[in-house]
PDB file of C-alpha atoms and ligand atoms in Angstrom:
ATOM      1  CA  SER D1475       3.515  15.704  17.396  1.00 49.00           C
ATOM      2  CA  VAL D1476       3.309  19.034  14.791  1.00 58.00           C
ATOM      3  CA  LEU D1477      -0.075  19.083  12.659  1.00 55.00           C
ATOM      4  CA  THR D1478      -0.282  20.560   8.903  1.00 58.00           C
ATOM      5  CA  ARG D1479      -3.738  22.857   8.313  1.00 53.00           C
ATOM      6  CA  ASP D1480      -4.441  19.670   6.303  1.00 57.00           C
ATOM      7  CA  GLU D1481      -4.631  17.303   9.453  1.00 58.00           C
ATOM      8  CA  VAL D1482      -6.204  20.033  11.505  1.00 63.00           C
ATOM      9  CA  GLU D1483      -8.960  20.265   9.261  1.00 85.00           C
ATOM     10  CA  LEU D1484     -10.168  16.876   8.733  1.00 94.00           C
ATOM     11  CA  PRO D1485     -12.762  15.257  10.313  1.00 96.00           C
ATOM     12  CA  PRO D1486     -11.796  14.442  14.107  1.00 95.00           C
ATOM     13  CA  PRO D1487     -11.699  10.564  15.134  1.00 95.00           C
ATOM     14  CA  ALA D1488     -13.947  10.874  17.912  1.00 96.00           C
ATOM     15  CA  ILE D1489     -17.065  13.265  17.440  1.00 97.00           C
ATOM     16  CA  ASP D1490     -15.792  17.236  19.163  1.00 96.00           C
ATOM     17  CA  ASN D1491     -17.394  17.959  22.466  1.00 97.00           C
ATOM     18  CA  ARG D1492     -18.680  21.304  21.827  1.00 97.00           C
ATOM     19  CA  LEU D1493     -21.355  19.229  19.905  1.00 98.00           C
ATOM     20  CA  THR D1494     -22.974  17.300  22.250  1.00 98.00           C
ATOM     21  CA  VAL D1495     -23.802  20.209  24.562  1.00 98.00           C
ATOM     22  CA  HIS D1496     -25.562  21.967  21.787  1.00 98.00           C
ATOM     23  CA  PRO D1497     -28.951  22.028  21.456  1.00 98.00           C
ATOM     24  CA  LEU D1498     -29.394  19.920  17.963  1.00 98.00           C
ATOM     25  CA  TRP D1499     -27.341  17.263  19.522  1.00 98.00           C
ATOM     26  CA  PRO D1500     -30.085  14.559  20.314  1.00 98.00           C
ATOM     27  CA  GLU D1501     -31.718  14.665  16.990  1.00 98.00           C
ATOM     28  CA  ILE D1502     -28.341  14.926  14.966  1.00 98.00           C
ATOM     29  CA  ASP D1503     -27.280  11.764  16.802  1.00 98.00           C
ATOM     30  CA  ARG D1504     -30.415  10.348  16.403  1.00 98.00           C
ATOM     31  CA  ILE D1505     -30.928  10.904  12.491  1.00 98.00           C
ATOM     32  CA  SER D1506     -27.120  10.274  11.900  1.00 98.00           C
ATOM     33  CA  THR D1507     -27.503   6.841  13.551  1.00 98.00           C
ATOM     34  CA  GLU D1508     -30.265   6.002  11.597  1.00 97.00           C
ATOM     35  CA  GLN D1509     -29.145   7.162   8.137  1.00 97.00           C
ATOM     36  CA  ILE D1510     -25.778   5.424   8.818  1.00 96.00           C
ATOM     37  CA  GLN D1511     -27.238   2.375   9.489  1.00 95.00           C
ATOM     38  CA  ALA D1512     -29.889   2.549   6.496  1.00 94.00           C
ATOM     39  CA  ALA D1513     -27.052   3.737   4.049  1.00 93.00           C
ATOM     40  CA  PHE D1514     -24.877   0.149   4.309  1.00 89.00           C
ATOM     41  CA  GLU D1515     -28.139  -2.403   4.033  1.00 85.00           C
ATOM     42  CA  GLY D1516     -28.278  -3.304   0.372  1.00 73.00           C
ATOM     43  CA  VAL D1517     -31.351  -2.864  -2.007  1.00 64.00           C
ATOM     44  CA  GLY D1518     -31.157  -6.703  -2.768  1.00 64.00           C
ATOM     45  CA  GLY D1519     -33.636  -8.095  -0.386  1.00 60.00           C
ATOM     46  CA  GLU D1520     -36.284  -4.696  -0.627  1.00 64.00           C
ATOM     47  CA  ILE D1521     -39.069  -3.949  -2.764  1.00 71.00           C
ATOM     48  CA  GLY D1522     -39.550  -1.147  -4.623  1.00 79.00           C
ATOM     49  CA  TRP D1523     -35.719  -0.253  -5.688  1.00 89.00           C
ATOM     50  CA  GLN D1524     -35.290  -0.206  -9.159  1.00 93.00           C
ATOM     51  CA  LEU D1525     -31.614   0.458 -10.952  1.00 94.00           C
ATOM     52  CA  PHE D1526     -31.141   3.406 -13.246  1.00 95.00           C
ATOM     53  CA  ALA D1527     -28.034   4.356 -13.710  1.00 97.00           C
ATOM     54  CA  GLU D1528     -24.467   1.716 -13.993  1.00 96.00           C
ATOM     55  CA  GLU D1529     -21.381   2.715 -14.348  1.00 96.00           C
ATOM     56  CA  GLY D1530     -18.101   0.820 -13.703  1.00 97.00           C
ATOM     57  CA  ASP D1531     -18.513   0.198 -10.148  1.00 97.00           C
ATOM     58  CA  MET D1532     -21.273   2.682  -9.592  1.00 97.00           C
ATOM     59  CA  ARG D1533     -24.984   1.559  -9.174  1.00 96.00           C
ATOM     60  CA  MET D1534     -28.083   3.860  -8.564  1.00 96.00           C
ATOM     61  CA  TYR D1535     -31.440   2.900  -7.428  1.00 96.00           C
ATOM     62  CA  ARG D1536     -34.104   4.747  -6.714  1.00 95.00           C
ATOM     63  CA  ARG D1537     -37.696   4.218  -5.463  1.00 94.00           C
ATOM     64  CA  GLU D1538     -41.006   6.365  -6.758  1.00 92.00           C
ATOM     65  CA  MET D1539     -42.910   8.103  -4.122  1.00 93.00           C
ATOM     66  CA  GLU D1540     -44.994  10.672  -4.255  1.00 92.00           C
ATOM     67  CA  VAL D1541     -46.518  12.468  -1.229  1.00 89.00           C
ATOM     68  CA  ASP D1542     -49.931  14.850  -2.865  1.00 86.00           C
ATOM     69  CA  GLY D1543     -48.649  14.896  -6.020  1.00 85.00           C
ATOM     70  CA  MET D1544     -44.561  15.812  -5.374  1.00 89.00           C
ATOM     71  CA  VAL D1545     -42.013  13.550  -6.367  1.00 92.00           C
ATOM     72  CA  MET D1546     -40.074  12.434  -3.154  1.00 94.00           C
ATOM     73  CA  ASP D1547     -38.510   9.040  -5.198  1.00 95.00           C
ATOM     74  CA  PRO D1548     -35.486   8.117  -2.445  1.00 96.00           C
ATOM     75  CA  LEU D1549     -32.417   7.431  -4.167  1.00 96.00           C
ATOM     76  CA  LYS D1550     -29.625   5.077  -3.044  1.00 96.00           C
ATOM     77  CA  ALA D1551     -26.478   4.290  -4.651  1.00 96.00           C
ATOM     78  CA  MET D1552     -23.287   2.398  -4.358  1.00 96.00           C
ATOM     79  CA  HIS D1553     -19.820   2.953  -5.153  1.00 97.00           C
ATOM     80  CA  LYS D1554     -16.417   2.482  -5.468  1.00 98.00           C
ATOM     81  CA  VAL D1555     -12.878   4.414  -5.345  1.00 98.00           C
ATOM     82  CA  ARG D1556      -9.701   3.285  -5.743  1.00 98.00           C
ATOM     83  CA  GLY D1557      -7.001   5.549  -3.997  1.00 98.00           C
ATOM     84  CA  VAL D1558      -8.343   7.603  -1.133  1.00 98.00           C
ATOM     85  CA  SER D1559      -9.928   6.872   2.319  1.00 98.00           C
ATOM     86  CA  ALA D1560     -13.425   7.122   3.589  1.00 98.00           C
ATOM     87  CA  ARG D1561     -11.763  10.428   5.936  1.00 97.00           C
ATOM     88  CA  GLU D1562     -10.750  11.799   3.232  1.00 98.00           C
ATOM     89  CA  MET D1563     -13.389  10.983   0.615  1.00 98.00           C
ATOM     90  CA  CYS D1564     -16.092  12.823   3.751  1.00 98.00           C
ATOM     91  CA  HIS D1565     -13.805  15.369   4.345  1.00 98.00           C
ATOM     92  CA  TYR D1566     -13.920  16.956   1.176  1.00 98.00           C
ATOM     93  CA  PHE D1567     -17.636  16.505   1.048  1.00 98.00           C
ATOM     94  CA  PHE D1568     -17.573  18.056   4.463  1.00 98.00           C
ATOM     95  CA  ASN D1569     -16.028  20.674   4.487  1.00 97.00           C
ATOM     96  CA  PRO D1570     -17.259  24.235   2.355  1.00 97.00           C
ATOM     97  CA  ARG D1571     -14.105  25.143   0.885  1.00 96.00           C
ATOM     98  CA  TYR D1572     -14.330  22.818  -1.151  1.00 97.00           C
ATOM     99  CA  ARG D1573     -18.302  23.059  -2.513  1.00 98.00           C
ATOM    100  CA  TYR D1574     -18.518  25.161  -5.091  1.00 97.00           C
ATOM    101  CA  GLU D1575     -15.767  22.432  -7.303  1.00 97.00           C
ATOM    102  CA  TRP D1576     -17.614  19.850  -7.391  1.00 98.00           C
ATOM    103  CA  GLU D1577     -21.422  20.788  -5.921  1.00 98.00           C
ATOM    104  CA  THR D1578     -23.018  21.932 -10.142  1.00 95.00           C
ATOM    105  CA  THR D1579     -26.201  22.849  -8.625  1.00 97.00           C
ATOM    106  CA  LEU D1580     -25.109  25.587  -6.151  1.00 97.00           C
ATOM    107  CA  GLU D1581     -25.850  28.537  -6.418  1.00 98.00           C
ATOM    108  CA  THR D1582     -25.160  30.150  -3.301  1.00 98.00           C
ATOM    109  CA  MET D1583     -23.559  29.184   0.071  1.00 98.00           C
ATOM    110  CA  THR D1584     -23.431  30.558   3.282  1.00 98.00           C
ATOM    111  CA  ILE D1585     -22.034  29.215   6.181  1.00 98.00           C
ATOM    112  CA  VAL D1586     -25.031  30.020   9.181  1.00 98.00           C
ATOM    113  CA  GLU D1587     -23.343  28.269  12.360  1.00 98.00           C
ATOM    114  CA  GLU D1588     -20.637  26.623  13.526  1.00 97.00           C
ATOM    115  CA  MET D1589     -21.549  24.277  15.738  1.00 98.00           C
ATOM    116  CA  SER D1590     -18.348  22.598  16.362  1.00 97.00           C
ATOM    117  CA  SER D1591     -15.587  21.013  14.078  1.00 96.00           C
ATOM    118  CA  ASP D1592     -17.671  18.694  13.158  1.00 98.00           C
ATOM    119  CA  ALA D1593     -20.853  20.328  12.814  1.00 98.00           C
ATOM    120  CA  LEU D1594     -22.701  23.204  10.323  1.00 98.00           C
ATOM    121  CA  VAL D1595     -25.481  24.743   9.287  1.00 98.00           C
ATOM    122  CA  PHE D1596     -26.005  25.896   5.664  1.00 98.00           C
ATOM    123  CA  HIS D1597     -27.859  27.755   3.221  1.00 98.00           C
ATOM    124  CA  GLN D1598     -27.708  26.924   0.567  1.00 98.00           C
ATOM    125  CA  THR D1599     -29.627  28.419  -3.033  1.00 98.00           C
ATOM    126  CA  PHE D1600     -29.455  26.377  -5.749  1.00 98.00           C
ATOM    127  CA  LYS D1601     -29.821  26.624  -9.493  1.00 97.00           C
ATOM    128  CA  ARG D1602     -33.715  27.215 -10.893  1.00 96.00           C
ATOM    129  CA  ILE D1603     -35.345  24.672 -12.571  1.00 93.00           C
ATOM    130  CA  TRP D1604     -37.622  25.740 -15.025  1.00 90.00           C
ATOM    131  CA  PRO D1605     -40.644  26.079 -15.224  1.00 91.00           C
ATOM    132  CA  ALA D1606     -40.304  25.457 -11.352  1.00 93.00           C
ATOM    133  CA  SER D1607     -39.217  28.208  -8.831  1.00 95.00           C
ATOM    134  CA  GLN D1608     -36.113  28.559  -7.519  1.00 97.00           C
ATOM    135  CA  ARG D1609     -35.572  26.283  -4.259  1.00 98.00           C
ATOM    136  CA  ASP D1610     -32.859  26.727  -1.221  1.00 98.00           C
ATOM    137  CA  ALA D1611     -32.344  24.663   1.991  1.00 98.00           C
ATOM    138  CA  LEU D1612     -31.295  25.306   5.348  1.00 98.00           C
ATOM    139  CA  PHE D1613     -29.860  21.932   6.733  1.00 99.00           C
ATOM    140  CA  TRP D1614     -26.874  20.994   9.551  1.00 98.00           C
ATOM    141  CA  SER D1615     -24.218  19.005   8.553  1.00 98.00           C
ATOM    142  CA  HIS D1616     -22.217  16.636  10.774  1.00 98.00           C
ATOM    143  CA  VAL D1617     -19.528  13.956  10.136  1.00 98.00           C
ATOM    144  CA  ARG D1618     -18.174  11.246  12.172  1.00 98.00           C
ATOM    145  CA  ALA D1619     -16.484   7.968  12.343  1.00 98.00           C
ATOM    146  CA  SER D1620     -18.463   5.351  12.612  1.00 94.00           C
ATOM    147  CA  ASP D1621     -16.712   1.861  12.527  1.00 88.00           C
ATOM    148  CA  SER D1622     -13.522   1.306  11.718  1.00 90.00           C
ATOM    149  CA  ASN D1623     -12.525   2.842   9.182  1.00 95.00           C
ATOM    150  CA  THR D1624     -15.753   4.042   8.485  1.00 97.00           C
ATOM    151  CA  TYR D1625     -16.709   8.088   8.295  1.00 98.00           C
ATOM    152  CA  ALA D1626     -19.806   9.389   7.151  1.00 98.00           C
ATOM    153  CA  VAL D1627     -21.399  12.596   6.599  1.00 98.00           C
ATOM    154  CA  THR D1628     -25.066  13.069   7.641  1.00 98.00           C
ATOM    155  CA  ASN D1629     -27.198  16.244   5.654  1.00 98.00           C
ATOM    156  CA  HIS D1630     -30.532  16.762   7.185  1.00 98.00           C
ATOM    157  CA  SER D1631     -33.239  20.334   6.672  1.00 98.00           C
ATOM    158  CA  THR D1632     -33.418  22.741  10.259  1.00 98.00           C
ATOM    159  CA  THR D1633     -35.201  25.851  10.941  1.00 98.00           C
ATOM    160  CA  ASN D1634     -33.729  28.916  11.774  1.00 97.00           C
ATOM    161  CA  ALA D1635     -35.069  32.147  12.490  1.00 96.00           C
ATOM    162  CA  GLU D1636     -32.831  34.385  11.142  1.00 97.00           C
ATOM    163  CA  TYR D1637     -33.597  32.121   7.577  1.00 98.00           C
ATOM    164  CA  PRO D1638     -37.666  32.107   7.409  1.00 97.00           C
ATOM    165  CA  ALA D1639     -38.950  29.381   4.684  1.00 98.00           C
ATOM    166  CA  ASN D1640     -40.782  31.251   1.990  1.00 97.00           C
ATOM    167  CA  THR D1641     -40.338  34.551   2.420  1.00 96.00           C
ATOM    168  CA  GLY D1642     -38.217  35.287  -0.626  1.00 92.00           C
ATOM    169  CA  ALA D1643     -37.856  34.243  -4.443  1.00 90.00           C
ATOM    170  CA  CYS D1644     -37.116  31.046  -3.217  1.00 97.00           C
ATOM    171  CA  ILE D1645     -39.408  27.782  -2.034  1.00 98.00           C
ATOM    172  CA  ARG D1646     -37.979  26.007   0.703  1.00 98.00           C
ATOM    173  CA  LEU D1647     -36.928  22.314   0.243  1.00 98.00           C
ATOM    174  CA  PHE D1648     -36.424  19.533   2.584  1.00 98.00           C
ATOM    175  CA  VAL D1649     -33.348  17.357   2.534  1.00 98.00           C
ATOM    176  CA  THR D1650     -32.093  13.975   4.272  1.00 98.00           C
ATOM    177  CA  VAL D1651     -28.512  13.024   2.649  1.00 98.00           C
ATOM    178  CA  CYS D1652     -25.941  10.492   3.627  1.00 98.00           C
ATOM    179  CA  LEU D1653     -22.824   9.664   2.129  1.00 98.00           C
ATOM    180  CA  ALA D1654     -21.602   6.550   4.546  1.00 97.00           C
ATOM    181  CA  CYS D1655     -17.667   5.311   2.749  1.00 98.00           C
ATOM    182  CA  ARG D1656     -15.821   2.305   4.233  1.00 97.00           C
ATOM    183  CA  SER D1657     -12.200   1.562   3.357  1.00 98.00           C
ATOM    184  CA  THR D1658     -10.270  -1.553   3.001  1.00 98.00           C
ATOM    185  CA  TRP D1659      -7.432  -2.982   1.801  1.00 98.00           C
ATOM    186  CA  PRO D1660      -6.023  -6.780   1.742  1.00 98.00           C
ATOM    187  CA  ALA D1661      -5.369  -8.270   4.934  1.00 97.00           C
ATOM    188  CA  GLY D1662      -1.264  -8.218   6.202  1.00 97.00           C
ATOM    189  CA  GLU D1663      -0.400  -5.490   3.844  1.00 98.00           C
ATOM    190  CA  GLN D1664      -0.089  -1.497   5.436  1.00 97.00           C
ATOM    191  CA  PRO D1665      -2.789   0.928   3.274  1.00 97.00           C
ATOM    192  CA  THR D1666      -1.589   3.189   0.826  1.00 97.00           C
ATOM    193  CA  ARG D1667      -3.064   4.623  -2.159  1.00 97.00           C
ATOM    194  CA  ASP D1668      -2.093   1.861  -4.805  1.00 97.00           C
ATOM    195  CA  ASN D1669      -3.828  -0.817  -2.650  1.00 98.00           C
ATOM    196  CA  ILE D1670      -6.691   1.122  -0.698  1.00 98.00           C
ATOM    197  CA  THR D1671     -10.626   0.741  -1.977  1.00 98.00           C
ATOM    198  CA  THR D1672     -13.563   2.858  -0.733  1.00 98.00           C
ATOM    199  CA  SER D1673     -16.863   1.648  -1.189  1.00 97.00           C
ATOM    200  CA  ILE D1674     -19.634   4.523  -0.746  1.00 97.00           C
ATOM    201  CA  ALA D1675     -23.371   4.651  -0.221  1.00 97.00           C
ATOM    202  CA  TYR D1676     -24.821   8.033  -0.803  1.00 98.00           C
ATOM    203  CA  CYS D1677     -28.545   7.870   0.138  1.00 97.00           C
ATOM    204  CA  SER D1678     -30.866  11.089  -0.429  1.00 98.00           C
ATOM    205  CA  THR D1679     -34.608  11.799   0.038  1.00 97.00           C
ATOM    206  CA  VAL D1680     -35.518  15.608  -1.584  1.00 97.00           C
ATOM    207  CA  ASN D1681     -39.153  17.160  -0.836  1.00 97.00           C
ATOM    208  CA  PRO D1682     -39.263  20.022  -3.259  1.00 96.00           C
ATOM    209  CA  GLY D1683     -41.462  21.853  -1.365  1.00 96.00           C
ATOM    210  CA  GLY D1684     -43.936  23.381  -2.700  1.00 93.00           C
ATOM    211  CA  TRP D1685     -45.404  22.555  -6.505  1.00 88.00           C
ATOM    212  CA  ALA D1686     -42.970  21.097  -9.585  1.00 90.00           C
ATOM    213  CA  PRO D1687     -43.491  19.355 -12.509  1.00 92.00           C
ATOM    214  CA  ALA D1688     -42.844  15.690 -12.051  1.00 92.00           C
ATOM    215  CA  GLY D1689     -41.446  14.596 -15.771  1.00 93.00           C
ATOM    216  CA  VAL D1690     -39.171  17.497 -15.457  1.00 93.00           C
ATOM    217  CA  LEU D1691     -38.384  16.842 -11.354  1.00 94.00           C
ATOM    218  CA  ARG D1692     -37.246  12.721 -12.524  1.00 95.00           C
ATOM    219  CA  ALA D1693     -36.233  13.996 -15.686  1.00 96.00           C
ATOM    220  CA  VAL D1694     -33.196  16.129 -13.926  1.00 96.00           C
ATOM    221  CA  TYR D1695     -32.839  13.644 -10.502  1.00 96.00           C
ATOM    222  CA  LYS D1696     -31.890  10.748 -13.396  1.00 97.00           C
ATOM    223  CA  ARG D1697     -29.754  13.172 -15.182  1.00 97.00           C
ATOM    224  CA  GLU D1698     -28.120  15.116 -11.853  1.00 98.00           C
ATOM    225  CA  TYR D1699     -27.591  12.287  -9.380  1.00 98.00           C
ATOM    226  CA  PRO D1700     -24.855  10.741 -11.780  1.00 98.00           C
ATOM    227  CA  LYS D1701     -23.342  13.553 -12.867  1.00 98.00           C
ATOM    228  CA  PHE D1702     -22.990  14.369  -9.457  1.00 98.00           C
ATOM    229  CA  LEU D1703     -21.545  11.053  -7.555  1.00 98.00           C
ATOM    230  CA  LYS D1704     -18.900  10.961 -10.538  1.00 98.00           C
ATOM    231  CA  ARG D1705     -18.105  14.416 -10.571  1.00 98.00           C
ATOM    232  CA  PHE D1706     -17.341  14.526  -6.612  1.00 98.00           C
ATOM    233  CA  THR D1707     -15.573  11.267  -6.891  1.00 98.00           C
ATOM    234  CA  GLY D1708     -13.352  12.139  -9.757  1.00 98.00           C
ATOM    235  CA  TYR D1709     -12.524  15.283  -7.692  1.00 98.00           C
ATOM    236  CA  VAL D1710     -11.467  13.595  -4.683  1.00 98.00           C
ATOM    237  CA  VAL D1711      -9.439  11.428  -6.109  1.00 98.00           C
ATOM    238  CA  ASP D1712      -7.540  14.366  -8.132  1.00 98.00           C
ATOM    239  CA  GLN D1713      -7.511  16.418  -4.935  1.00 96.00           C
ATOM    240  CA  CYS D1714      -5.771  13.649  -3.241  1.00 96.00           C
ATOM    241  CA  LYS D1715      -3.011  12.886  -5.761  1.00 95.00           C
ATOM    242  CA  GLY D1716       0.432  12.984  -4.328  1.00 92.00           C
ATOM    243  CA  LYS D1717      -0.792  13.814  -0.698  1.00 94.00           C
ATOM    244  CA  GLN D1718      -0.143  11.161   2.431  1.00 94.00           C
ATOM    245  CA  LEU D1719      -2.807   9.220   2.278  1.00 96.00           C
ATOM    246  CA  ALA D1720      -5.040   9.807   5.613  1.00 95.00           C
ATOM    247  CA  LEU D1721      -6.779   7.088   7.363  1.00 94.00           C
TER     248      LEU D1721
HETATM  249  O1  16C G1987     -25.484  15.891  -1.547  1.00 59.77           O
HETATM  250  C1  16C G1987     -25.335  16.529  -2.746  1.00 59.77           C
HETATM  251  N1  16C G1987     -24.740  17.966  -2.363  1.00 59.77           N
HETATM  252  C2  16C G1987     -24.734  18.422  -0.543  1.00 59.77           C
HETATM  253  C3  16C G1987     -24.033  19.809  -0.335  1.00 59.77           C
HETATM  254  O2  16C G1987     -24.611  20.794  -1.147  1.00 59.77           O
HETATM  255  C4  16C G1987     -26.227  18.695  -0.016  1.00 59.77           C
HETATM  256  C5  16C G1987     -27.472  19.217  -0.755  1.00 59.77           C
HETATM  257  C6  16C G1987     -27.919  18.867  -1.173  1.00 59.77           C
HETATM  258  C7  16C G1987     -29.464  19.170  -1.837  1.00 59.77           C
HETATM  259  C8  16C G1987     -29.866  18.754  -2.927  1.00 59.77           C
HETATM  260  C9  16C G1987     -30.974  19.252  -3.304  1.00 59.77           C
HETATM  261  C10 16C G1987     -30.764  19.945  -5.108  1.00 59.77           C
HETATM  262  C11 16C G1987     -31.883  19.844  -5.285  1.00 59.77           C
HETATM  263  C12 16C G1987     -31.448  20.918  -6.593  1.00 59.77           C
HETATM  264  C13 16C G1987     -32.572  21.166  -7.339  1.00 59.77           C
HETATM  265  C14 16C G1987     -31.671  22.112  -8.650  1.00 59.77           C
HETATM  266  C15 16C G1987     -30.939  21.220  -9.396  1.00 59.77           C
HETATM  267  C16 16C G1987     -30.676  22.251 -10.485  1.00 59.77           C
HETATM  268  C17 16C G1987     -29.766  21.517 -11.866  1.00 59.77           C
HETATM  269  C18 16C G1987     -29.905  21.427 -12.860  1.00 59.77           C
HETATM  270  C19 16C G1987     -28.616  22.332 -13.602  1.00 59.77           C
HETATM  271  O3  16C G1987     -26.468  16.916   1.237  1.00 59.77           O
HETATM  272  C20 16C G1987     -25.228  16.610  -3.929  1.00 59.77           C
HETATM  273  C21 16C G1987     -27.070  16.537  -4.072  1.00 59.77           C
HETATM  274  C22 16C G1987     -26.981  16.222  -6.040  1.00 59.77           C
HETATM  275  C23 16C G1987     -28.190  16.849  -6.344  1.00 59.77           C
HETATM  276  C24 16C G1987     -28.757  16.135  -7.324  1.00 59.77           C
HETATM  277  C25 16C G1987     -29.870  16.880  -8.229  1.00 59.77           C
HETATM  278  C26 16C G1987     -31.085  16.136  -7.410  1.00 59.77           C
HETATM  279  C27 16C G1987     -32.640  17.063  -7.728  1.00 59.77           C
HETATM  280  C28 16C G1987     -33.930  16.205  -6.924  1.00 59.77           C
HETATM  281  C29 16C G1987     -34.510  17.061  -7.197  1.00 59.77           C
HETATM  282  C30 16C G1987     -34.864  18.379  -6.415  1.00 59.77           C
HETATM  283  C31 16C G1987     -35.844  19.407  -6.747  1.00 59.77           C
HETATM  284  C32 16C G1987     -35.834  20.534  -6.846  1.00 59.77           C
HETATM  285  C33 16C G1987     -37.346  21.081  -6.771  1.00 59.77           C
HETATM  286  C34 16C G1987     -37.639  22.354  -7.990  1.00 59.77           C
END
């Protein structure tokens, strides 16, 4: 059959063979598996998760954590979005073509390496948070189907000799992020834009990599994470309007 350009670029339903022979594959596979599993575990039974933002179906929790005086609060968010699939959600999160349209913290983004259709390495610089130094990050990003009707993107910091840390104006930060999505629709019905719901679990841990005032950081965190999740999910709903549902 003839595939449209958009279908070709959707996250593949199985791991790309080119990725499994890449030197980073064992790390990518291990961290993605761990992150996806953790993302779908609730916050209910666990101690220390505090709710800090709630709006409609969106709930955001954080755990206060400091290492050597640096704030590293892990974040966990849940959301439910109607009318789009898990695969579509992950497509827009993974594919760099759309990133500037929804990512508001970004200053620059460079694709450092294309490992396969489902794995890339990015260098990104972020807007400066006064009075701290500007930050950059270098991370791999991998999208995969994990269960039935489940797709996830995992981002995790890495290194590259051509992008050394802390040599220019930026301090390198370290990030582990997972966006895990699962679609459901009423039993016995065919999935359509009108009956599909996608549950999202987004987990993020950012190590600022160097000094930044805790108070300022926590204020940015509290403002920027809800803003990101609302903007991103709204963006995907808008982009999918009038397009055929991709499962
Ligand atoms: O997951 C998200 N985006 C992905 C694609 O870009 C990717 C990115 C991960 C990097 C997340 C670190 C962002 C640090 C931004 C610092 C500058 C913010 C300036 C904003 C003021 C206008 O996985 C969505 C990421 C949503 C990020 C929300 C902001 C989190 C702030 C956490 C504290 C950062 C410490 C910075 C130390 C100065």
